Short mmCIF file of C-alpha atoms in Angstrom, two decimals:
data_model
loop_
_atom_site.label_atom_id
_atom_site.label_comp_id
_atom_site.label_asym_id
_atom_site.label_seq_id
_atom_site.Cartn_x
_atom_site.Cartn_y
_atom_site.Cartn_z
CA MET A 1 23.46 -2.71 -56.17
CA ARG A 2 23.33 -6.28 -54.91
CA ILE A 3 19.97 -7.55 -53.60
CA VAL A 4 19.50 -10.61 -51.39
CA MET A 5 16.25 -12.19 -52.60
CA ASN A 6 14.60 -14.78 -50.33
CA GLY A 7 11.72 -16.85 -51.69
CA VAL A 8 12.38 -16.76 -55.44
CA THR A 9 11.45 -20.43 -55.87
CA GLY A 10 7.84 -19.46 -55.13
CA ARG A 11 5.38 -18.32 -57.78
CA MET A 12 5.33 -14.60 -57.00
CA GLY A 13 8.95 -14.35 -55.94
CA TYR A 14 10.15 -15.92 -59.17
CA ARG A 15 7.79 -14.52 -61.80
CA GLN A 16 7.01 -11.01 -60.65
CA HIS A 17 9.98 -10.04 -58.50
CA LEU A 18 12.97 -11.88 -59.91
CA VAL A 19 12.18 -12.33 -63.63
CA ARG A 20 9.84 -9.43 -64.45
CA SER A 21 11.42 -6.91 -62.09
CA ILE A 22 15.06 -7.35 -61.03
CA LEU A 23 16.28 -9.37 -64.01
CA ALA A 24 14.36 -7.10 -66.39
CA ILE A 25 16.01 -4.07 -64.78
CA ARG A 26 19.42 -5.74 -65.01
CA ASP A 27 18.95 -6.66 -68.66
CA ASP A 28 17.90 -3.08 -69.49
CA GLY A 29 21.09 -1.68 -67.96
CA GLY A 30 19.78 -0.69 -64.54
CA VAL A 31 17.41 1.90 -63.08
CA LEU A 32 17.65 5.35 -64.64
CA ARG A 33 18.64 7.98 -62.07
CA PRO A 34 17.45 11.61 -62.33
CA ASP A 35 20.93 12.69 -63.44
CA GLY A 36 20.91 10.30 -66.40
CA THR A 37 23.24 7.68 -64.92
CA ARG A 38 22.05 4.15 -64.20
CA LEU A 39 21.91 2.08 -61.01
CA GLN A 40 22.65 -1.51 -61.98
CA VAL A 41 21.31 -4.43 -59.94
CA GLU A 42 22.57 -7.92 -59.18
CA PRO A 43 20.41 -10.55 -57.45
CA VAL A 44 21.76 -12.84 -54.74
CA ILE A 45 19.23 -15.65 -54.34
CA VAL A 46 18.65 -17.61 -51.15
CA GLY A 47 16.33 -20.46 -50.18
CA ARG A 48 16.18 -24.00 -48.86
CA ASN A 49 16.10 -25.95 -52.14
CA ARG A 50 19.57 -25.85 -53.65
CA GLU A 51 18.50 -27.81 -56.73
CA LYS A 52 15.79 -25.29 -57.64
CA LEU A 53 18.03 -22.32 -56.86
CA THR A 54 20.88 -23.72 -58.94
CA GLU A 55 18.57 -24.25 -61.89
CA ILE A 56 17.23 -20.67 -61.60
CA ALA A 57 20.79 -19.33 -61.37
CA ARG A 58 21.90 -21.34 -64.42
CA LYS A 59 18.90 -20.27 -66.47
CA HIS A 60 19.22 -16.56 -65.65
CA ASP A 61 22.98 -16.11 -65.28
CA ILE A 62 22.90 -15.40 -61.54
CA GLU A 63 26.27 -15.73 -59.88
CA THR A 64 25.55 -16.10 -56.15
CA VAL A 65 23.30 -18.75 -54.55
CA HIS A 66 22.83 -19.47 -50.84
CA THR A 67 20.86 -22.05 -48.87
CA ASP A 68 21.86 -20.47 -45.56
CA LEU A 69 20.21 -17.12 -44.77
CA ASP A 70 22.92 -16.04 -42.33
CA ALA A 71 25.56 -16.57 -44.99
CA ALA A 72 23.48 -14.59 -47.49
CA LEU A 73 23.10 -11.73 -45.01
CA GLU A 74 26.88 -11.57 -44.64
CA ASP A 75 27.00 -10.53 -48.31
CA ASP A 76 27.74 -6.84 -48.86
CA ALA A 77 24.36 -6.47 -50.61
CA PRO A 78 22.62 -3.42 -49.10
CA VAL A 79 19.05 -4.66 -49.77
CA TYR A 80 17.12 -7.69 -48.53
CA PHE A 81 13.87 -8.78 -50.21
CA ASP A 82 11.40 -11.24 -48.64
CA SER A 83 8.67 -13.20 -50.42
CA LEU A 84 8.45 -16.17 -48.07
CA VAL A 85 5.20 -17.47 -46.60
CA THR A 86 3.67 -14.96 -44.19
CA SER A 87 4.36 -17.10 -41.12
CA GLU A 88 8.13 -16.88 -41.73
CA ARG A 89 8.35 -13.21 -42.63
CA LYS A 90 8.79 -11.40 -39.32
CA LYS A 91 11.75 -13.41 -38.08
CA THR A 92 13.65 -13.31 -41.38
CA ILE A 93 13.12 -9.55 -41.73
CA LEU A 94 14.34 -8.97 -38.18
CA ARG A 95 17.49 -10.96 -39.00
CA ALA A 96 18.03 -8.86 -42.11
CA ILE A 97 17.52 -5.61 -40.17
CA ALA A 98 20.08 -6.81 -37.61
CA ALA A 99 22.48 -7.35 -40.52
CA GLY A 100 22.02 -3.70 -41.54
CA LYS A 101 20.02 -4.32 -44.71
CA HIS A 102 17.41 -2.04 -46.22
CA ILE A 103 14.21 -4.07 -46.51
CA TYR A 104 11.66 -4.55 -49.27
CA THR A 105 9.00 -7.18 -48.62
CA GLU A 106 5.86 -8.76 -49.93
CA LYS A 107 2.68 -8.22 -47.96
CA PRO A 108 1.28 -8.87 -45.47
CA ILE A 109 4.39 -7.82 -43.58
CA ALA A 110 3.50 -10.04 -40.60
CA GLU A 111 0.71 -12.17 -39.18
CA SER A 112 -0.55 -9.55 -36.71
CA VAL A 113 -0.59 -5.82 -36.03
CA ALA A 114 1.71 -6.31 -33.02
CA GLU A 115 4.29 -8.13 -35.15
CA GLY A 116 4.03 -5.44 -37.83
CA GLU A 117 4.58 -2.69 -35.25
CA GLU A 118 7.64 -4.60 -34.00
CA LEU A 119 9.08 -4.41 -37.52
CA VAL A 120 8.27 -0.69 -37.76
CA GLU A 121 10.14 -0.02 -34.53
CA ALA A 122 13.11 -2.19 -35.49
CA ALA A 123 13.41 -0.37 -38.83
CA ARG A 124 13.17 3.02 -37.10
CA ILE A 125 15.94 2.18 -34.65
CA ALA A 126 18.16 0.79 -37.42
CA ASP A 127 17.40 3.85 -39.60
CA ILE A 128 16.92 1.76 -42.74
CA VAL A 129 14.83 2.37 -45.83
CA ASN A 130 11.88 -0.01 -45.74
CA GLY A 131 9.11 -0.76 -48.20
CA VAL A 132 6.13 -3.06 -48.69
CA VAL A 133 4.83 -4.23 -52.08
CA HIS A 134 1.96 -1.97 -53.22
CA ASP A 135 1.95 -3.23 -56.79
CA LYS A 136 -1.69 -2.56 -57.67
CA ILE A 137 -1.43 1.23 -57.53
CA TYR A 138 1.30 1.01 -60.20
CA LEU A 139 -0.99 -0.82 -62.63
CA PRO A 140 -2.18 0.98 -65.79
CA GLY A 141 -5.88 0.76 -64.95
CA LEU A 142 -5.47 2.26 -61.50
CA ILE A 143 -3.00 4.89 -62.74
CA LYS A 144 -5.68 6.03 -65.19
CA LEU A 145 -8.28 5.99 -62.41
CA LYS A 146 -6.05 8.10 -60.15
CA ARG A 147 -5.61 10.60 -62.98
CA LEU A 148 -9.40 10.89 -63.33
CA ILE A 149 -9.74 11.51 -59.60
CA ASP A 150 -6.98 14.11 -59.53
CA THR A 151 -8.51 16.06 -62.42
CA GLY A 152 -11.96 16.16 -60.84
CA PHE A 153 -13.65 13.98 -63.46
CA PHE A 154 -16.05 12.40 -60.95
CA GLY A 155 -17.25 15.55 -59.22
CA ARG A 156 -18.13 14.36 -55.71
CA ILE A 157 -17.25 10.68 -55.41
CA LEU A 158 -20.11 8.66 -53.97
CA SER A 159 -19.03 5.04 -53.98
CA VAL A 160 -16.57 2.42 -55.21
CA ARG A 161 -17.48 -1.20 -55.87
CA GLY A 162 -14.81 -3.82 -56.40
CA GLU A 163 -15.03 -7.38 -57.71
CA PHE A 164 -11.95 -9.56 -57.35
CA GLY A 165 -11.34 -13.25 -57.76
CA TYR A 166 -11.43 -16.39 -59.86
CA TRP A 167 -11.96 -20.10 -59.42
CA VAL A 168 -9.00 -21.74 -57.71
CA PHE A 169 -9.25 -25.43 -58.55
CA GLU A 170 -9.75 -27.72 -55.60
CA GLY A 171 -6.86 -29.93 -56.73
CA ASP A 172 -8.64 -33.24 -57.27
CA LEU A 173 -9.53 -33.09 -60.98
CA THR A 174 -7.28 -30.18 -61.92
CA PRO A 175 -4.18 -29.12 -59.91
CA ALA A 176 -4.73 -25.92 -57.90
CA GLN A 177 -3.08 -22.82 -59.33
CA ARG A 178 -2.29 -21.42 -55.87
CA PRO A 179 -0.14 -23.00 -53.12
CA SER A 180 -2.08 -25.07 -50.58
CA TRP A 181 -0.84 -23.00 -47.61
CA ASN A 182 -3.14 -20.22 -48.80
CA TYR A 183 -6.08 -22.29 -47.53
CA ARG A 184 -4.67 -23.23 -44.13
CA ALA A 185 -5.14 -20.62 -41.42
CA GLU A 186 -2.38 -22.18 -39.33
CA ASP A 187 0.10 -21.45 -42.15
CA GLY A 188 -0.94 -17.81 -42.59
CA GLY A 189 -3.54 -18.42 -45.29
CA GLY A 190 -6.88 -16.74 -45.89
CA ILE A 191 -8.23 -14.23 -48.38
CA VAL A 192 -8.85 -11.54 -45.76
CA LEU A 193 -5.22 -11.59 -44.62
CA ASP A 194 -4.00 -11.75 -48.21
CA MET A 195 -6.27 -9.30 -50.02
CA TYR A 196 -7.41 -6.78 -47.40
CA CYS A 197 -3.81 -5.58 -47.12
CA HIS A 198 -4.10 -4.75 -50.83
CA TRP A 199 -7.52 -3.16 -50.52
CA ASN A 200 -6.33 -0.92 -47.69
CA TYR A 201 -3.57 0.75 -49.72
CA VAL A 202 -5.69 0.88 -52.90
CA LEU A 203 -8.57 2.61 -51.10
CA GLU A 204 -6.19 4.83 -49.11
CA HIS A 205 -4.28 5.87 -52.24
CA LEU A 206 -7.34 6.62 -54.36
CA PHE A 207 -10.09 7.76 -52.04
CA GLY A 208 -8.88 8.15 -48.44
CA GLY A 209 -8.27 6.00 -45.39
CA VAL A 210 -10.69 3.29 -44.25
CA GLU A 211 -12.57 4.50 -41.17
CA ALA A 212 -14.84 1.50 -40.54
CA VAL A 213 -15.50 -1.95 -42.00
CA MET A 214 -18.13 -4.68 -42.03
CA THR A 215 -17.09 -8.06 -43.44
CA LYS A 216 -18.46 -11.55 -43.86
CA ALA A 217 -15.69 -14.08 -44.45
CA VAL A 218 -16.45 -17.69 -45.35
CA THR A 219 -14.80 -20.93 -46.41
CA HIS A 220 -16.86 -21.99 -49.42
CA ILE A 221 -14.63 -24.97 -50.32
CA PRO A 222 -13.89 -26.93 -47.10
CA LYS A 223 -11.82 -29.69 -48.72
CA ARG A 224 -8.91 -29.27 -51.11
CA TRP A 225 -5.98 -31.30 -52.43
CA ASP A 226 -2.35 -30.24 -51.96
CA GLU A 227 0.67 -30.28 -54.27
CA LYS A 228 1.16 -34.02 -53.66
CA GLY A 229 -2.46 -34.82 -54.43
CA GLU A 230 -3.30 -35.42 -50.78
CA PRO A 231 -6.65 -34.14 -49.43
CA TYR A 232 -6.62 -31.63 -46.61
CA GLU A 233 -9.10 -29.54 -44.64
CA ALA A 234 -9.27 -25.92 -45.76
CA THR A 235 -9.22 -23.96 -42.50
CA ALA A 236 -8.80 -20.47 -43.98
CA ASP A 237 -11.43 -18.22 -45.53
CA ASP A 238 -11.56 -18.33 -49.34
CA ALA A 239 -14.09 -15.51 -49.82
CA ALA A 240 -14.88 -12.21 -48.10
CA TYR A 241 -17.66 -9.72 -48.69
CA GLY A 242 -16.86 -6.27 -47.30
CA ILE A 243 -18.32 -2.81 -46.86
CA PHE A 244 -15.82 -0.02 -46.18
CA GLU A 245 -16.56 3.48 -44.89
CA LEU A 246 -13.91 5.82 -46.28
CA ALA A 247 -12.76 9.31 -45.42
CA GLY A 248 -15.00 11.97 -46.91
CA GLY A 249 -18.12 9.82 -46.81
CA VAL A 250 -17.24 7.54 -49.73
CA ILE A 251 -18.71 4.04 -49.39
CA GLY A 252 -16.73 1.06 -50.66
CA GLN A 253 -17.91 -2.47 -51.35
CA ILE A 254 -15.45 -5.19 -52.35
CA ASN A 255 -16.14 -8.86 -52.96
CA SER A 256 -13.02 -11.05 -52.81
CA SER A 257 -13.25 -14.72 -53.72
CA TRP A 258 -11.20 -17.71 -54.80
CA ALA A 259 -14.47 -19.55 -55.40
CA VAL A 260 -16.03 -17.46 -58.18
CA ARG A 261 -16.07 -17.88 -61.96
CA VAL A 262 -15.16 -14.76 -63.88
CA ASP A 263 -17.74 -12.84 -65.91
CA ARG A 264 -15.98 -9.50 -66.38
CA LYS A 265 -13.13 -8.20 -68.54
CA GLU A 266 -10.43 -8.52 -65.85
CA LEU A 267 -9.83 -10.50 -62.67
CA VAL A 268 -10.32 -7.35 -60.63
CA GLU A 269 -12.48 -4.36 -61.49
CA PHE A 270 -13.46 -1.26 -59.55
CA GLN A 271 -16.49 0.85 -60.46
CA VAL A 272 -16.35 4.41 -59.15
CA ASP A 273 -19.51 6.52 -59.27
CA GLY A 274 -19.57 10.29 -58.80
CA THR A 275 -21.97 13.14 -59.37
CA HIS A 276 -20.31 14.09 -62.68
CA GLY A 277 -19.14 10.74 -64.02
CA SER A 278 -18.35 7.08 -63.47
CA ALA A 279 -15.47 4.77 -64.33
CA VAL A 280 -14.73 1.05 -64.34
CA ALA A 281 -11.03 0.30 -63.89
CA GLY A 282 -9.24 -3.04 -64.04
CA LEU A 283 -5.59 -3.98 -64.05
CA PHE A 284 -5.06 -2.47 -67.50
CA GLY A 285 -8.19 -0.85 -68.86
CA CYS A 286 -10.34 2.01 -67.63
CA ARG A 287 -13.74 2.86 -69.11
CA ILE A 288 -15.62 6.08 -68.38
CA GLN A 289 -19.08 7.58 -68.72
CA HIS A 290 -19.55 11.31 -68.15
CA ARG A 291 -22.89 12.73 -67.01
CA VAL A 292 -23.50 14.37 -70.40
CA ARG A 293 -23.20 10.91 -72.00
CA THR A 294 -25.27 9.04 -69.40
CA PRO A 295 -28.33 7.33 -70.93
CA MET A 296 -31.77 7.26 -69.32
CA PRO A 297 -32.62 3.63 -68.49
CA VAL A 298 -36.25 2.91 -67.65
CA TRP A 299 -37.15 -0.02 -65.43
CA ASN A 300 -39.64 -2.26 -67.21
CA PRO A 301 -39.36 -5.94 -66.34
CA ASP A 302 -41.96 -6.89 -68.97
CA VAL A 303 -39.93 -5.75 -71.99
CA PRO A 304 -36.32 -6.74 -72.83
CA THR A 305 -34.02 -3.71 -72.85
CA ASP A 306 -32.89 -2.44 -76.22
CA GLN A 307 -29.81 -0.68 -74.82
CA ASP A 308 -26.27 -2.08 -74.98
CA PHE A 309 -25.10 -0.51 -71.73
CA ARG A 310 -21.45 -1.58 -72.03
CA ALA A 311 -21.19 -0.02 -75.48
CA GLN A 312 -22.10 3.36 -73.96
CA TRP A 313 -18.77 3.64 -72.13
CA GLU A 314 -15.51 5.05 -73.54
CA GLN A 315 -11.98 3.72 -73.03
CA VAL A 316 -9.35 5.95 -71.43
CA PRO A 317 -6.47 5.78 -73.94
CA ASP A 318 -3.00 4.38 -73.25
CA ASN A 319 -1.33 7.77 -73.70
CA GLN A 320 1.80 6.81 -71.81
CA GLU A 321 4.06 3.77 -71.69
CA PHE A 322 3.29 1.53 -68.72
CA VAL A 323 5.78 -0.93 -67.24
CA ASN A 324 5.08 -3.94 -65.04
CA GLY A 325 3.61 -2.69 -61.76
CA PHE A 326 5.97 -4.77 -59.61
CA ARG A 327 8.97 -3.47 -61.55
CA ALA A 328 7.75 0.13 -61.29
CA GLN A 329 7.69 -0.01 -57.50
CA TRP A 330 11.01 -1.84 -57.36
CA GLU A 331 12.58 0.98 -59.36
CA GLN A 332 11.14 3.60 -57.02
CA PHE A 333 12.33 1.68 -53.94
CA LEU A 334 15.86 1.20 -55.31
CA LEU A 335 16.12 4.89 -56.18
CA ASP A 336 14.97 5.73 -52.64
CA VAL A 337 17.68 3.47 -51.19
CA ASP A 338 20.26 4.99 -53.54
CA ALA A 339 19.26 8.52 -52.47
CA GLY A 340 18.96 7.63 -48.78
CA ARG A 341 15.34 8.81 -48.50
CA PRO A 342 12.24 7.09 -47.07
CA HIS A 343 10.07 4.99 -49.34
CA PRO A 344 6.44 6.24 -49.31
CA TYR A 345 4.92 2.76 -48.97
CA ASP A 346 6.75 1.65 -45.85
CA PHE A 347 6.23 -0.78 -42.96
CA ALA A 348 3.78 1.66 -41.33
CA SER A 349 1.61 1.42 -44.44
CA GLY A 350 1.81 -2.35 -44.13
CA VAL A 351 0.65 -2.13 -40.51
CA ARG A 352 -2.40 -0.12 -41.58
CA GLY A 353 -3.25 -3.01 -43.88
CA LEU A 354 -2.99 -5.42 -40.96
CA GLN A 355 -5.23 -3.14 -38.87
CA LEU A 356 -7.87 -3.44 -41.58
CA VAL A 357 -7.42 -7.23 -41.56
CA ASP A 358 -7.90 -7.33 -37.78
CA ALA A 359 -10.97 -5.11 -37.95
CA ALA A 360 -12.49 -7.21 -40.75
CA LEU A 361 -11.90 -10.49 -38.91
CA ARG A 362 -13.43 -9.04 -35.76
CA SER A 363 -16.39 -7.79 -37.79
CA ASN A 364 -16.85 -11.26 -39.22
CA ALA A 365 -16.53 -13.02 -35.85
CA GLU A 366 -18.89 -10.69 -33.98
CA GLY A 367 -21.20 -9.64 -36.80
CA ILE A 368 -20.59 -5.93 -36.17
CA ARG A 369 -19.32 -2.75 -37.77
CA VAL A 370 -15.76 -2.05 -36.56
CA GLU A 371 -14.04 1.34 -36.55
CA LEU A 372 -10.35 1.47 -37.34
CA PRO A 373 -7.71 3.29 -35.27
CA GLY A 374 -7.77 7.00 -36.06
CA ALA A 375 -11.25 6.89 -37.63
CA GLY A 376 -12.80 10.31 -37.95
CA ARG A 377 -9.52 12.21 -37.49
#
């Protein structure tokens, strides 16, 4: 199966989607079908920089390179993948739909709910398989957490608290490790737009849909330096502090920041507390504490505690083989295309993420709690 891949010269498009997903699948002989046969893949890469594309093709033994999207869409490849900047995504996806391609895309799927709904309708009319990257629910730590939820480990779930982020260098002393467009609102940047699409599907998948949100979004670092070393004004939010009301009465709190130094085991961690047990899950690990193993802390600010609280948790074992989360979803999407069935994490799921983004930005602008469409149903 040939796949037109647009945006592979970018960080995510190259590392996670091309190298660690499609090329890894190709080098392993293809995706294993239920009947034991394999679906082989072949990337067709497209972009504006021929020099970079040619070097990628040479390095990874890729046969077909295009710098013209229309020419790439004339290829008989049945699938189009998009990892361009958000501001370019809607129009390129619409062109690919018009060319009859099945679509797999990075998130957010568009810059607004209205644009996302336009893509949903276009995909429905064209009757194509469509999917949006939901990589985090394929990660080992969250797979373990989902297993705990499904087996009733927590009893009644009370709350989930998430901490995400790291220090993104301003670019003056040390080059920034994220592209500068992430910090310009006019180019589709901002941590709410970027990360709340993730938080929506993570919360929805694990605990239930988001019914209401309160968010404070800020720009902590107002001046940054771009890839050429030139200073620019950061117009997009680089941190967001949110409270989420979830179906079933679960309360979520997630701090998202590109202006925080890390003091935890992983760059993102979620603590889930329930009546029978608690867990802390990251990208890979998941630690648990059952109620029969819960210690009895006593608040006494005059005496240093003698308890090592972190040592009182147990690791959930790696009792299955985990593959790269991006690759795992790619394999599921390609099998769905091959079988002609809908992909579970489709454009409509992407729109729900954008609805959460809109609600959070409105909450921030007006200082209010905002209910999401369908809340309480």
